[in-house]
Amino acid sequence: MIHNDYLELGGEYFSVRSEAEGLRAAGVDVELLLASNSQIAESNLWQKVTALTLQRDAYGLVSDAIDRYKPDLVHAQNLFPALGAGAIRALADAGIPWVRTLRNYRLACIGGDFRLDGDDCYLCESSARAHAGVRRRCYRDSRTQSIGAVAYARAERRASASHQPSAYLVLSRWMVSALQPVLDGVTVHVHPNIVPTASVAPAPKSERRFAAAFVGRLASNKGPDFVIEVAALRPDLQFAIAGSGPLAKQLETARPNVKLLGEISHPEALKLMANSVATLVPSRWDEPFGRVAAEALSVGTCPIVLARGGLPDIVDGLDDSLVQASLDPRQWAESLGTLCSLTDARYSRLTEACIRVASERYSASALTASLIRIYETVLPR
């Protein structure tokens, strides 16, 4: 398994390691080869261009690992920016089959999120031809760095064309449709992130402190300001917002029925959701997955989500009112009120359904078994 860690720790860091640990627990011999873009970040412009396009270091790193471990299959996770074409050329020269997990939209969008200045943007069908992305400085708000991102994408695409992955793994059904133009007819499997089984026991509805919680980055695309709008319509209910980000100052003037908790630890976030009747996930962008919503399920809390990106997949098969068609605060307030009005017995049944869905779809055991089945379709019999 090969992976490029980002400089900033994020969900992908834990997802990759969870997959490797799950496979080892199932008896699969796994070597996790990690690269970092710290060296690229510290280099000058010419060194960055060379590293992003030629990637001799990546070729040597992966070739040496293949010689040492002699893998039957390579699972590529994030390749950007330190692995890319160099890693793929090494796999091609060794004749090793490979599969690739996509956790963002970088194959089609150099920014990785189909967003521009706070709005949706689908001007570029491929990062390798992202002329509009260069003009609009979509990568790190820099035209120079955007040119570098396109050069990287072109080199990677050329390498992939000569040695295609046997399968792509994406996190949601939405990602399949969003990335279809750049997947080149390769088999695609929906394979979401592992969400570890929570050790937090859900409380009866009547004992939960908050009607609704928001957990995440306090940024416009995540929608914490929308939670304030919902709270304004239900002054009789208590809300909690946990996280940090650019909207933190703005939210300090929140309503008296909204408690701002600031940034809290992951265990504290799980306890907060378990102590809330609902978790609100009003993301204004197409989340590839929606980890907070899945974690809410794991602690027996109903996530109310916007019908965008991968979020509807999380609550598929549960109550229809958990998926909102738009950011209409009245509709969200109504759905939240309905949940809060349930008896403890009815809410307990919903809690049990949430935990069951989380276990069936996102537990390490379920997704490790799914991953092994995918590998078996690739390996020669």
mmCIF file of C-alpha atoms in Angstrom:
data_model
loop_
_atom_site.group_PDB
_atom_site.id
_atom_site.type_symbol
_atom_site.label_atom_id
_atom_site.label_comp_id
_atom_site.label_asym_id
_atom_site.label_seq_id
_atom_site.Cartn_x
_atom_site.Cartn_y
_atom_site.Cartn_z
ATOM 1 C CA MET A 1 0.000 0.000 0.000
ATOM 2 C CA ILE A 2 1.513 3.350 -1.027
ATOM 3 C CA HIS A 3 0.401 6.748 0.221
ATOM 4 C CA ASN A 4 1.504 10.381 0.228
ATOM 5 C CA ASP A 5 0.738 12.006 3.588
ATOM 6 C CA TYR A 6 -0.313 15.639 3.514
ATOM 7 C CA LEU A 7 1.551 18.217 5.587
ATOM 8 C CA GLU A 8 -1.600 18.854 7.627
ATOM 9 C CA LEU A 9 -3.080 15.894 9.470
ATOM 10 C CA GLY A 10 -6.573 15.043 8.234
ATOM 11 C CA GLY A 11 -9.128 12.280 7.896
ATOM 12 C CA GLU A 12 -7.196 10.623 5.074
ATOM 13 C CA TYR A 13 -4.258 9.986 7.418
ATOM 14 C CA PHE A 14 -6.451 7.860 9.685
ATOM 15 C CA SER A 15 -8.434 6.221 6.863
ATOM 16 C CA VAL A 16 -5.317 4.830 5.172
ATOM 17 C CA ARG A 17 -3.903 3.448 8.401
ATOM 18 C CA SER A 18 -7.264 1.964 9.392
ATOM 19 C CA GLU A 19 -7.388 0.048 6.109
ATOM 20 C CA ALA A 20 -3.848 -1.260 6.559
ATOM 21 C CA GLU A 21 -4.554 -2.318 10.150
ATOM 22 C CA GLY A 22 -7.808 -4.023 9.146
ATOM 23 C CA LEU A 23 -6.068 -6.029 6.432
ATOM 24 C CA ARG A 24 -3.298 -7.115 8.799
ATOM 25 C CA ALA A 25 -5.882 -8.222 11.353
ATOM 26 C CA ALA A 26 -7.485 -10.330 8.606
ATOM 27 C CA GLY A 27 -4.169 -12.055 7.898
ATOM 28 C CA VAL A 28 -3.106 -10.075 4.828
ATOM 29 C CA ASP A 29 0.606 -9.242 4.618
ATOM 30 C CA VAL A 30 0.640 -5.453 4.222
ATOM 31 C CA GLU A 31 3.568 -3.077 3.864
ATOM 32 C CA LEU A 32 2.626 0.601 4.096
ATOM 33 C CA LEU A 33 5.007 2.750 2.050
ATOM 34 C CA LEU A 34 4.651 6.401 3.019
ATOM 35 C CA ALA A 35 5.888 9.516 1.241
ATOM 36 C CA SER A 36 5.638 13.142 2.295
ATOM 37 C CA ASN A 37 5.519 16.385 0.356
ATOM 38 C CA SER A 38 7.611 18.192 2.982
ATOM 39 C CA GLN A 39 10.711 18.045 0.771
ATOM 40 C CA ILE A 40 8.791 19.474 -2.202
ATOM 41 C CA ALA A 41 7.337 22.230 -0.022
ATOM 42 C CA GLU A 42 10.843 23.343 0.991
ATOM 43 C CA SER A 43 12.316 23.330 -2.550
ATOM 44 C CA ASN A 44 12.636 26.194 -5.034
ATOM 45 C CA LEU A 45 10.337 26.651 -8.038
ATOM 46 C CA TRP A 46 12.484 24.728 -10.547
ATOM 47 C CA GLN A 47 12.965 21.851 -8.114
ATOM 48 C CA LYS A 48 9.197 21.730 -7.544
ATOM 49 C CA VAL A 49 8.450 21.556 -11.276
ATOM 50 C CA THR A 50 11.024 18.784 -11.727
ATOM 51 C CA ALA A 51 9.726 16.853 -8.729
ATOM 52 C CA LEU A 52 6.089 17.123 -9.850
ATOM 53 C CA THR A 53 6.702 15.988 -13.438
ATOM 54 C CA LEU A 54 9.773 13.707 -13.560
ATOM 55 C CA GLN A 55 9.435 12.245 -10.049
ATOM 56 C CA ARG A 56 12.654 10.265 -10.160
ATOM 57 C CA ASP A 57 12.677 9.983 -6.367
ATOM 58 C CA ALA A 58 9.204 8.436 -6.384
ATOM 59 C CA TYR A 59 10.219 5.953 -9.073
ATOM 60 C CA GLY A 60 13.240 4.855 -7.038
ATOM 61 C CA LEU A 61 11.299 4.689 -3.776
ATOM 62 C CA VAL A 62 8.560 2.463 -5.200
ATOM 63 C CA SER A 63 10.950 0.333 -7.292
ATOM 64 C CA ASP A 64 13.085 -0.393 -4.228
ATOM 65 C CA ALA A 65 9.993 -1.320 -2.218
ATOM 66 C CA ILE A 66 8.828 -3.687 -4.973
ATOM 67 C CA ASP A 67 12.247 -5.370 -5.004
ATOM 68 C CA ARG A 68 12.169 -5.789 -1.214
ATOM 69 C CA TYR A 69 8.575 -6.895 -0.676
ATOM 70 C CA LYS A 70 7.670 -8.494 -4.043
ATOM 71 C CA PRO A 71 3.958 -7.656 -3.716
ATOM 72 C CA ASP A 72 1.178 -9.463 -5.566
ATOM 73 C CA LEU A 73 -0.775 -6.209 -5.735
ATOM 74 C CA VAL A 74 -0.223 -2.543 -4.923
ATOM 75 C CA HIS A 75 -3.001 -0.425 -3.460
ATOM 76 C CA ALA A 76 -2.324 3.241 -4.211
ATOM 77 C CA GLN A 77 -3.952 5.745 -1.909
ATOM 78 C CA ASN A 78 -3.133 9.446 -2.321
ATOM 79 C CA LEU A 79 -0.330 9.935 -4.874
ATOM 80 C CA PHE A 80 -0.270 13.754 -4.898
ATOM 81 C CA PRO A 81 2.213 15.354 -5.051
ATOM 82 C CA ALA A 82 5.294 13.277 -4.187
ATOM 83 C CA LEU A 83 4.449 9.910 -5.808
ATOM 84 C CA GLY A 84 2.339 10.414 -8.935
ATOM 85 C CA ALA A 85 3.737 9.415 -12.316
ATOM 86 C CA GLY A 86 6.998 8.117 -10.857
ATOM 87 C CA ALA A 87 5.200 5.555 -8.713
ATOM 88 C CA ILE A 88 2.980 4.457 -11.603
ATOM 89 C CA ARG A 89 5.977 4.021 -13.933
ATOM 90 C CA ALA A 90 7.650 1.842 -11.294
ATOM 91 C CA LEU A 91 4.534 -0.357 -11.123
ATOM 92 C CA ALA A 92 4.434 -0.560 -14.921
ATOM 93 C CA ASP A 93 8.090 -1.575 -15.238
ATOM 94 C CA ALA A 94 7.607 -4.287 -12.606
ATOM 95 C CA GLY A 95 4.336 -5.468 -14.162
ATOM 96 C CA ILE A 96 2.508 -5.177 -10.830
ATOM 97 C CA PRO A 97 -1.308 -4.873 -10.907
ATOM 98 C CA TRP A 98 -2.688 -2.021 -8.840
ATOM 99 C CA VAL A 99 -5.877 -0.465 -7.557
ATOM 100 C CA ARG A 100 -6.355 3.138 -6.554
ATOM 101 C CA THR A 101 -8.493 4.851 -3.930
ATOM 102 C CA LEU A 102 -9.804 8.344 -4.729
ATOM 103 C CA ARG A 103 -10.837 10.382 -1.689
ATOM 104 C CA ASN A 104 -11.200 13.737 -3.438
ATOM 105 C CA TYR A 105 -11.877 15.109 -6.926
ATOM 106 C CA ARG A 106 -8.279 15.930 -7.855
ATOM 107 C CA LEU A 107 -8.341 13.842 -11.055
ATOM 108 C CA ALA A 108 -10.870 16.321 -12.441
ATOM 109 C CA CYS A 109 -10.216 19.504 -10.428
ATOM 110 C CA ILE A 110 -6.775 20.806 -9.430
ATOM 111 C CA GLY A 111 -8.330 22.300 -6.298
ATOM 112 C CA GLY A 112 -9.724 18.875 -5.434
ATOM 113 C CA ASP A 113 -13.209 20.042 -4.439
ATOM 114 C CA PHE A 114 -15.111 21.488 -7.454
ATOM 115 C CA ARG A 115 -15.302 24.859 -5.670
ATOM 116 C CA LEU A 116 -14.297 28.381 -6.667
ATOM 117 C CA ASP A 117 -14.779 31.487 -4.530
ATOM 118 C CA GLY A 118 -17.378 29.750 -2.388
ATOM 119 C CA ASP A 119 -19.478 28.444 -5.298
ATOM 120 C CA ASP A 120 -19.689 25.192 -7.252
ATOM 121 C CA CYS A 121 -17.404 25.038 -10.280
ATOM 122 C CA TYR A 122 -17.310 22.335 -12.962
ATOM 123 C CA LEU A 123 -15.437 24.217 -15.693
ATOM 124 C CA CYS A 124 -12.636 21.629 -15.854
ATOM 125 C CA GLU A 125 -13.388 18.024 -16.807
ATOM 126 C CA SER A 126 -9.810 16.923 -16.149
ATOM 127 C CA SER A 127 -6.943 18.290 -14.074
ATOM 128 C CA ALA A 128 -4.651 17.478 -16.988
ATOM 129 C CA ARG A 129 -6.548 20.056 -19.081
ATOM 130 C CA ALA A 130 -7.444 22.526 -16.336
ATOM 131 C CA HIS A 131 -6.802 25.733 -18.294
ATOM 132 C CA ALA A 132 -9.659 27.471 -16.479
ATOM 133 C CA GLY A 133 -8.163 26.338 -13.175
ATOM 134 C CA VAL A 134 -4.852 27.997 -14.052
ATOM 135 C CA ARG A 135 -6.552 31.248 -15.064
ATOM 136 C CA ARG A 136 -8.530 31.279 -11.818
ATOM 137 C CA ARG A 137 -5.579 30.236 -9.611
ATOM 138 C CA CYS A 138 -7.514 27.249 -8.282
ATOM 139 C CA TYR A 139 -4.567 25.543 -6.602
ATOM 140 C CA ARG A 140 -3.449 27.452 -3.505
ATOM 141 C CA ASP A 141 -4.670 30.721 -5.066
ATOM 142 C CA SER A 142 -1.494 30.813 -7.183
ATOM 143 C CA ARG A 143 -1.235 30.758 -10.975
ATOM 144 C CA THR A 144 2.305 29.389 -10.770
ATOM 145 C CA GLN A 145 1.330 26.585 -8.401
ATOM 146 C CA SER A 146 -1.771 25.891 -10.492
ATOM 147 C CA ILE A 147 0.469 25.429 -13.545
ATOM 148 C CA GLY A 148 2.525 22.995 -11.469
ATOM 149 C CA ALA A 149 -0.611 21.071 -10.466
ATOM 150 C CA VAL A 150 -1.651 20.750 -14.127
ATOM 151 C CA ALA A 151 1.864 19.604 -15.098
ATOM 152 C CA TYR A 152 1.690 16.975 -12.357
ATOM 153 C CA ALA A 153 -1.743 15.818 -13.569
ATOM 154 C CA ARG A 154 -0.561 15.507 -17.174
ATOM 155 C CA ALA A 155 2.471 13.445 -16.191
ATOM 156 C CA GLU A 156 0.336 11.194 -14.001
ATOM 157 C CA ARG A 157 -2.301 10.762 -16.698
ATOM 158 C CA ARG A 158 0.322 9.744 -19.282
ATOM 159 C CA ALA A 159 1.730 7.175 -16.874
ATOM 160 C CA SER A 160 -1.746 5.829 -16.031
ATOM 161 C CA ALA A 161 -2.630 5.519 -19.716
ATOM 162 C CA SER A 162 0.249 3.082 -20.213
ATOM 163 C CA HIS A 163 -0.460 1.109 -17.020
ATOM 164 C CA GLN A 164 -4.057 1.598 -15.911
ATOM 165 C CA PRO A 165 -5.232 0.593 -12.455
ATOM 166 C CA SER A 166 -7.327 -2.562 -12.419
ATOM 167 C CA ALA A 167 -9.950 -0.759 -10.338
ATOM 168 C CA TYR A 168 -10.762 2.567 -8.749
ATOM 169 C CA LEU A 169 -12.222 2.736 -5.251
ATOM 170 C CA VAL A 170 -14.342 5.792 -4.432
ATOM 171 C CA LEU A 171 -16.173 6.794 -1.278
ATOM 172 C CA SER A 172 -19.719 7.296 -2.551
ATOM 173 C CA ARG A 173 -22.074 6.884 -5.477
ATOM 174 C CA TRP A 174 -21.823 10.617 -6.075
ATOM 175 C CA MET A 175 -18.080 10.326 -6.697
ATOM 176 C CA VAL A 176 -18.704 7.727 -9.407
ATOM 177 C CA SER A 177 -20.842 10.166 -11.398
ATOM 178 C CA ALA A 178 -18.677 13.220 -10.648
ATOM 179 C CA LEU A 179 -15.444 11.547 -11.807
ATOM 180 C CA GLN A 180 -16.816 9.354 -14.599
ATOM 181 C CA PRO A 181 -15.278 11.433 -17.446
ATOM 182 C CA VAL A 182 -11.724 10.828 -16.147
ATOM 183 C CA LEU A 183 -11.998 7.186 -15.057
ATOM 184 C CA ASP A 184 -11.353 5.894 -18.601
ATOM 185 C CA GLY A 185 -13.717 2.935 -18.386
ATOM 186 C CA VAL A 186 -11.843 1.343 -15.470
ATOM 187 C CA THR A 187 -13.980 -0.698 -13.049
ATOM 188 C CA VAL A 188 -15.178 1.428 -10.120
ATOM 189 C CA HIS A 189 -16.132 0.178 -6.647
ATOM 190 C CA VAL A 190 -17.871 2.267 -3.999
ATOM 191 C CA HIS A 191 -15.767 1.642 -0.912
ATOM 192 C CA PRO A 192 -16.287 4.193 1.898
ATOM 193 C CA ASN A 193 -13.930 5.068 4.719
ATOM 194 C CA ILE A 194 -13.728 2.921 7.823
ATOM 195 C CA VAL A 195 -15.442 4.495 10.818
ATOM 196 C CA PRO A 196 -14.246 2.714 13.975
ATOM 197 C CA THR A 197 -16.950 1.307 16.214
ATOM 198 C CA ALA A 198 -17.649 3.902 18.889
ATOM 199 C CA SER A 199 -17.264 3.009 22.551
ATOM 200 C CA VAL A 200 -19.741 5.711 23.575
ATOM 201 C CA ALA A 201 -23.077 4.392 24.817
ATOM 202 C CA PRO A 202 -26.079 6.331 23.452
ATOM 203 C CA ALA A 203 -28.354 7.863 26.074
ATOM 204 C CA PRO A 204 -32.172 7.756 25.983
ATOM 205 C CA LYS A 205 -33.574 10.705 24.055
ATOM 206 C CA SER A 206 -35.043 12.338 27.148
ATOM 207 C CA GLU A 207 -31.591 12.412 28.793
ATOM 208 C CA ARG A 208 -29.745 14.009 25.886
ATOM 209 C CA ARG A 209 -28.584 17.527 26.658
ATOM 210 C CA PHE A 210 -28.817 19.012 23.165
ATOM 211 C CA ALA A 211 -31.426 18.804 20.453
ATOM 212 C CA ALA A 212 -28.769 19.190 17.764
ATOM 213 C CA ALA A 213 -24.999 19.344 17.451
ATOM 214 C CA PHE A 214 -22.687 20.587 14.724
ATOM 215 C CA VAL A 215 -19.151 19.174 14.648
ATOM 216 C CA GLY A 216 -16.613 20.329 12.090
ATOM 217 C CA ARG A 217 -14.608 23.170 10.651
ATOM 218 C CA LEU A 218 -16.230 26.550 11.203
ATOM 219 C CA ALA A 219 -16.146 27.532 7.539
ATOM 220 C CA SER A 220 -18.887 28.593 5.153
ATOM 221 C CA ASN A 221 -18.735 25.415 3.068
ATOM 222 C CA LYS A 222 -19.529 23.345 6.184
ATOM 223 C CA GLY A 223 -22.559 25.456 7.147
ATOM 224 C CA PRO A 224 -22.213 26.289 10.872
ATOM 225 C CA ASP A 225 -23.834 29.672 10.191
ATOM 226 C CA PHE A 226 -26.861 27.814 8.812
ATOM 227 C CA VAL A 227 -27.172 25.968 12.125
ATOM 228 C CA ILE A 228 -27.637 29.381 13.769
ATOM 229 C CA GLU A 229 -30.538 30.049 11.381
ATOM 230 C CA VAL A 230 -32.183 26.781 12.384
ATOM 231 C CA ALA A 231 -31.636 27.559 16.067
ATOM 232 C CA ALA A 232 -33.344 30.940 15.614
ATOM 233 C CA LEU A 233 -36.521 29.130 14.557
ATOM 234 C CA ARG A 234 -36.449 26.818 17.587
ATOM 235 C CA PRO A 235 -35.581 28.937 20.641
ATOM 236 C CA ASP A 236 -37.099 26.175 22.784
ATOM 237 C CA LEU A 237 -34.323 23.735 21.791
ATOM 238 C CA GLN A 238 -30.646 23.681 22.758
ATOM 239 C CA PHE A 239 -27.901 23.543 20.102
ATOM 240 C CA ALA A 240 -24.132 22.964 20.330
ATOM 241 C CA ILE A 241 -21.409 23.901 17.831
ATOM 242 C CA ALA A 242 -17.910 22.423 18.127
ATOM 243 C CA GLY A 243 -14.935 23.291 15.949
ATOM 244 C CA SER A 244 -12.601 26.058 14.873
ATOM 245 C CA GLY A 245 -12.159 28.039 11.691
ATOM 246 C CA PRO A 246 -12.654 31.380 9.941
ATOM 247 C CA LEU A 247 -16.281 31.810 11.076
ATOM 248 C CA ALA A 248 -15.443 31.436 14.772
ATOM 249 C CA LYS A 249 -15.578 35.195 15.463
ATOM 250 C CA GLN A 250 -18.827 35.626 13.553
ATOM 251 C CA LEU A 251 -20.462 32.818 15.515
ATOM 252 C CA GLU A 252 -19.573 34.397 18.862
ATOM 253 C CA THR A 253 -22.743 36.467 18.550
ATOM 254 C CA ALA A 254 -24.821 33.285 18.344
ATOM 255 C CA ARG A 255 -28.223 33.030 19.962
ATOM 256 C CA PRO A 256 -28.608 32.186 23.670
ATOM 257 C CA ASN A 257 -29.822 28.660 22.831
ATOM 258 C CA VAL A 258 -26.540 27.900 20.994
ATOM 259 C CA LYS A 259 -23.514 26.764 22.995
ATOM 260 C CA LEU A 260 -20.142 27.326 21.296
ATOM 261 C CA LEU A 261 -17.640 24.732 22.480
ATOM 262 C CA GLY A 262 -14.613 25.666 20.377
ATOM 263 C CA GLU A 263 -12.267 22.955 19.158
ATOM 264 C CA ILE A 264 -12.690 19.677 21.031
ATOM 265 C CA SER A 265 -10.974 16.282 20.845
ATOM 266 C CA HIS A 266 -12.333 13.437 18.757
ATOM 267 C CA PRO A 267 -13.553 11.444 21.804
ATOM 268 C CA GLU A 268 -15.272 14.595 23.078
ATOM 269 C CA ALA A 269 -16.921 15.080 19.676
ATOM 270 C CA LEU A 270 -18.325 11.548 19.789
ATOM 271 C CA LYS A 271 -19.668 12.153 23.305
ATOM 272 C CA LEU A 272 -21.250 15.411 22.158
ATOM 273 C CA MET A 273 -23.048 13.692 19.287
ATOM 274 C CA ALA A 274 -24.152 10.843 21.568
ATOM 275 C CA ASN A 275 -25.602 13.480 23.900
ATOM 276 C CA SER A 276 -27.600 15.141 21.082
ATOM 277 C CA VAL A 277 -30.846 14.049 19.456
ATOM 278 C CA ALA A 278 -29.491 14.928 16.001
ATOM 279 C CA THR A 279 -26.272 15.966 14.296
ATOM 280 C CA LEU A 280 -26.738 18.619 11.621
ATOM 281 C CA VAL A 281 -24.559 18.288 8.492
ATOM 282 C CA PRO A 282 -25.537 21.179 6.173
ATOM 283 C CA SER A 283 -22.436 21.087 3.950
ATOM 284 C CA ARG A 284 -22.653 23.522 1.053
ATOM 285 C CA TRP A 285 -20.276 21.495 -1.115
ATOM 286 C CA ASP A 286 -20.273 17.962 -2.485
ATOM 287 C CA GLU A 287 -18.598 16.037 0.315
ATOM 288 C CA PRO A 288 -17.016 12.887 -1.146
ATOM 289 C CA PHE A 289 -18.064 10.967 1.977
ATOM 290 C CA GLY A 290 -19.233 12.663 5.180
ATOM 291 C CA ARG A 291 -17.329 11.249 8.146
ATOM 292 C CA VAL A 292 -19.192 13.292 10.773
ATOM 293 C CA ALA A 293 -22.539 11.909 9.585
ATOM 294 C CA ALA A 294 -21.197 8.334 9.680
ATOM 295 C CA GLU A 295 -19.729 8.874 13.152
ATOM 296 C CA ALA A 296 -23.087 10.200 14.330
ATOM 297 C CA LEU A 297 -24.670 6.918 13.224
ATOM 298 C CA SER A 298 -22.008 4.966 15.116
ATOM 299 C CA VAL A 299 -23.032 6.593 18.426
ATOM 300 C CA GLY A 300 -26.749 6.157 17.742
ATOM 301 C CA THR A 301 -27.517 9.737 16.738
ATOM 302 C CA CYS A 302 -29.529 10.699 13.672
ATOM 303 C CA PRO A 303 -27.622 12.878 11.188
ATOM 304 C CA ILE A 304 -29.748 15.341 9.231
ATOM 305 C CA VAL A 305 -27.886 15.985 5.980
ATOM 306 C CA LEU A 306 -28.180 18.064 2.838
ATOM 307 C CA ALA A 307 -28.854 16.070 -0.334
ATOM 308 C CA ARG A 308 -25.413 16.744 -1.804
ATOM 309 C CA GLY A 309 -22.350 14.686 -2.602
ATOM 310 C CA GLY A 310 -21.892 11.493 -0.627
ATOM 311 C CA LEU A 311 -24.037 12.543 2.338
ATOM 312 C CA PRO A 312 -27.305 10.868 1.215
ATOM 313 C CA ASP A 313 -25.457 7.519 1.046
ATOM 314 C CA ILE A 314 -24.773 7.739 4.785
ATOM 315 C CA VAL A 315 -28.445 7.759 5.814
ATOM 316 C CA ASP A 316 -29.788 5.680 2.923
ATOM 317 C CA GLY A 317 -32.440 3.271 4.200
ATOM 318 C CA LEU A 318 -33.190 5.246 7.360
ATOM 319 C CA ASP A 319 -35.928 7.857 7.771
ATOM 320 C CA ASP A 320 -36.485 9.994 4.648
ATOM 321 C CA SER A 321 -36.696 13.152 6.775
ATOM 322 C CA LEU A 322 -32.957 12.858 7.496
ATOM 323 C CA VAL A 323 -32.169 14.050 3.938
ATOM 324 C CA GLN A 324 -33.012 17.687 3.216
ATOM 325 C CA ALA A 325 -33.469 18.821 -0.385
ATOM 326 C CA SER A 326 -32.287 22.383 0.261
ATOM 327 C CA LEU A 327 -30.932 24.744 2.880
ATOM 328 C CA ASP A 328 -34.358 25.889 3.993
ATOM 329 C CA PRO A 329 -34.024 26.430 7.758
ATOM 330 C CA ARG A 330 -37.770 25.931 8.240
ATOM 331 C CA GLN A 331 -37.604 22.413 6.806
ATOM 332 C CA TRP A 332 -34.565 21.535 8.919
ATOM 333 C CA ALA A 333 -36.237 22.937 12.037
ATOM 334 C CA GLU A 334 -39.362 20.900 11.280
ATOM 335 C CA SER A 335 -37.404 17.655 10.829
ATOM 336 C CA LEU A 336 -35.456 18.306 14.013
ATOM 337 C CA GLY A 337 -38.672 19.029 15.892
ATOM 338 C CA THR A 338 -40.145 15.739 14.683
ATOM 339 C CA LEU A 339 -37.154 13.813 16.043
ATOM 340 C CA CYS A 340 -37.316 15.649 19.359
ATOM 341 C CA SER A 341 -41.017 14.837 19.731
ATOM 342 C CA LEU A 342 -40.528 11.069 19.424
ATOM 343 C CA THR A 343 -41.054 8.944 22.501
ATOM 344 C CA ASP A 344 -37.979 7.353 24.059
ATOM 345 C CA ALA A 345 -39.129 3.964 22.764
ATOM 346 C CA ARG A 346 -39.502 5.123 19.146
ATOM 347 C CA TYR A 347 -36.251 7.055 19.244
ATOM 348 C CA SER A 348 -34.502 4.031 20.750
ATOM 349 C CA ARG A 349 -35.528 1.950 17.732
ATOM 350 C CA LEU A 350 -34.112 4.630 15.451
ATOM 351 C CA THR A 351 -30.911 4.680 17.516
ATOM 352 C CA GLU A 352 -30.561 0.919 17.101
ATOM 353 C CA ALA A 353 -31.062 1.273 13.338
ATOM 354 C CA CYS A 354 -28.353 3.962 13.160
ATOM 355 C CA ILE A 355 -25.837 1.780 15.002
ATOM 356 C CA ARG A 356 -26.709 -1.244 12.856
ATOM 357 C CA VAL A 357 -26.242 0.731 9.622
ATOM 358 C CA ALA A 358 -22.899 2.097 10.841
ATOM 359 C CA SER A 359 -21.690 -1.406 11.663
ATOM 360 C CA GLU A 360 -22.864 -2.944 8.385
ATOM 361 C CA ARG A 361 -21.472 -0.185 6.160
ATOM 362 C CA TYR A 362 -18.500 1.399 7.913
ATOM 363 C CA SER A 363 -17.006 -1.012 10.459
ATOM 364 C CA ALA A 364 -13.439 -2.237 9.986
ATOM 365 C CA SER A 365 -14.590 -5.855 9.679
ATOM 366 C CA ALA A 366 -17.187 -5.121 6.981
ATOM 367 C CA LEU A 367 -14.952 -2.884 4.882
ATOM 368 C CA THR A 368 -11.875 -5.095 5.241
ATOM 369 C CA ALA A 369 -13.887 -8.036 3.904
ATOM 370 C CA SER A 370 -15.102 -5.827 1.044
ATOM 371 C CA LEU A 371 -11.545 -4.723 0.257
ATOM 372 C CA ILE A 372 -10.275 -8.303 0.145
ATOM 373 C CA ARG A 373 -13.074 -9.214 -2.285
ATOM 374 C CA ILE A 374 -12.011 -6.330 -4.536
ATOM 375 C CA TYR A 375 -8.398 -7.520 -4.440
ATOM 376 C CA GLU A 376 -9.516 -11.031 -5.373
ATOM 377 C CA THR A 377 -11.193 -9.725 -8.539
ATOM 378 C CA VAL A 378 -7.875 -8.182 -9.598
ATOM 379 C CA LEU A 379 -5.368 -10.905 -8.745
ATOM 380 C CA PRO A 380 -4.878 -13.739 -11.250
ATOM 381 C CA ARG A 381 -6.520 -16.973 -10.147
#
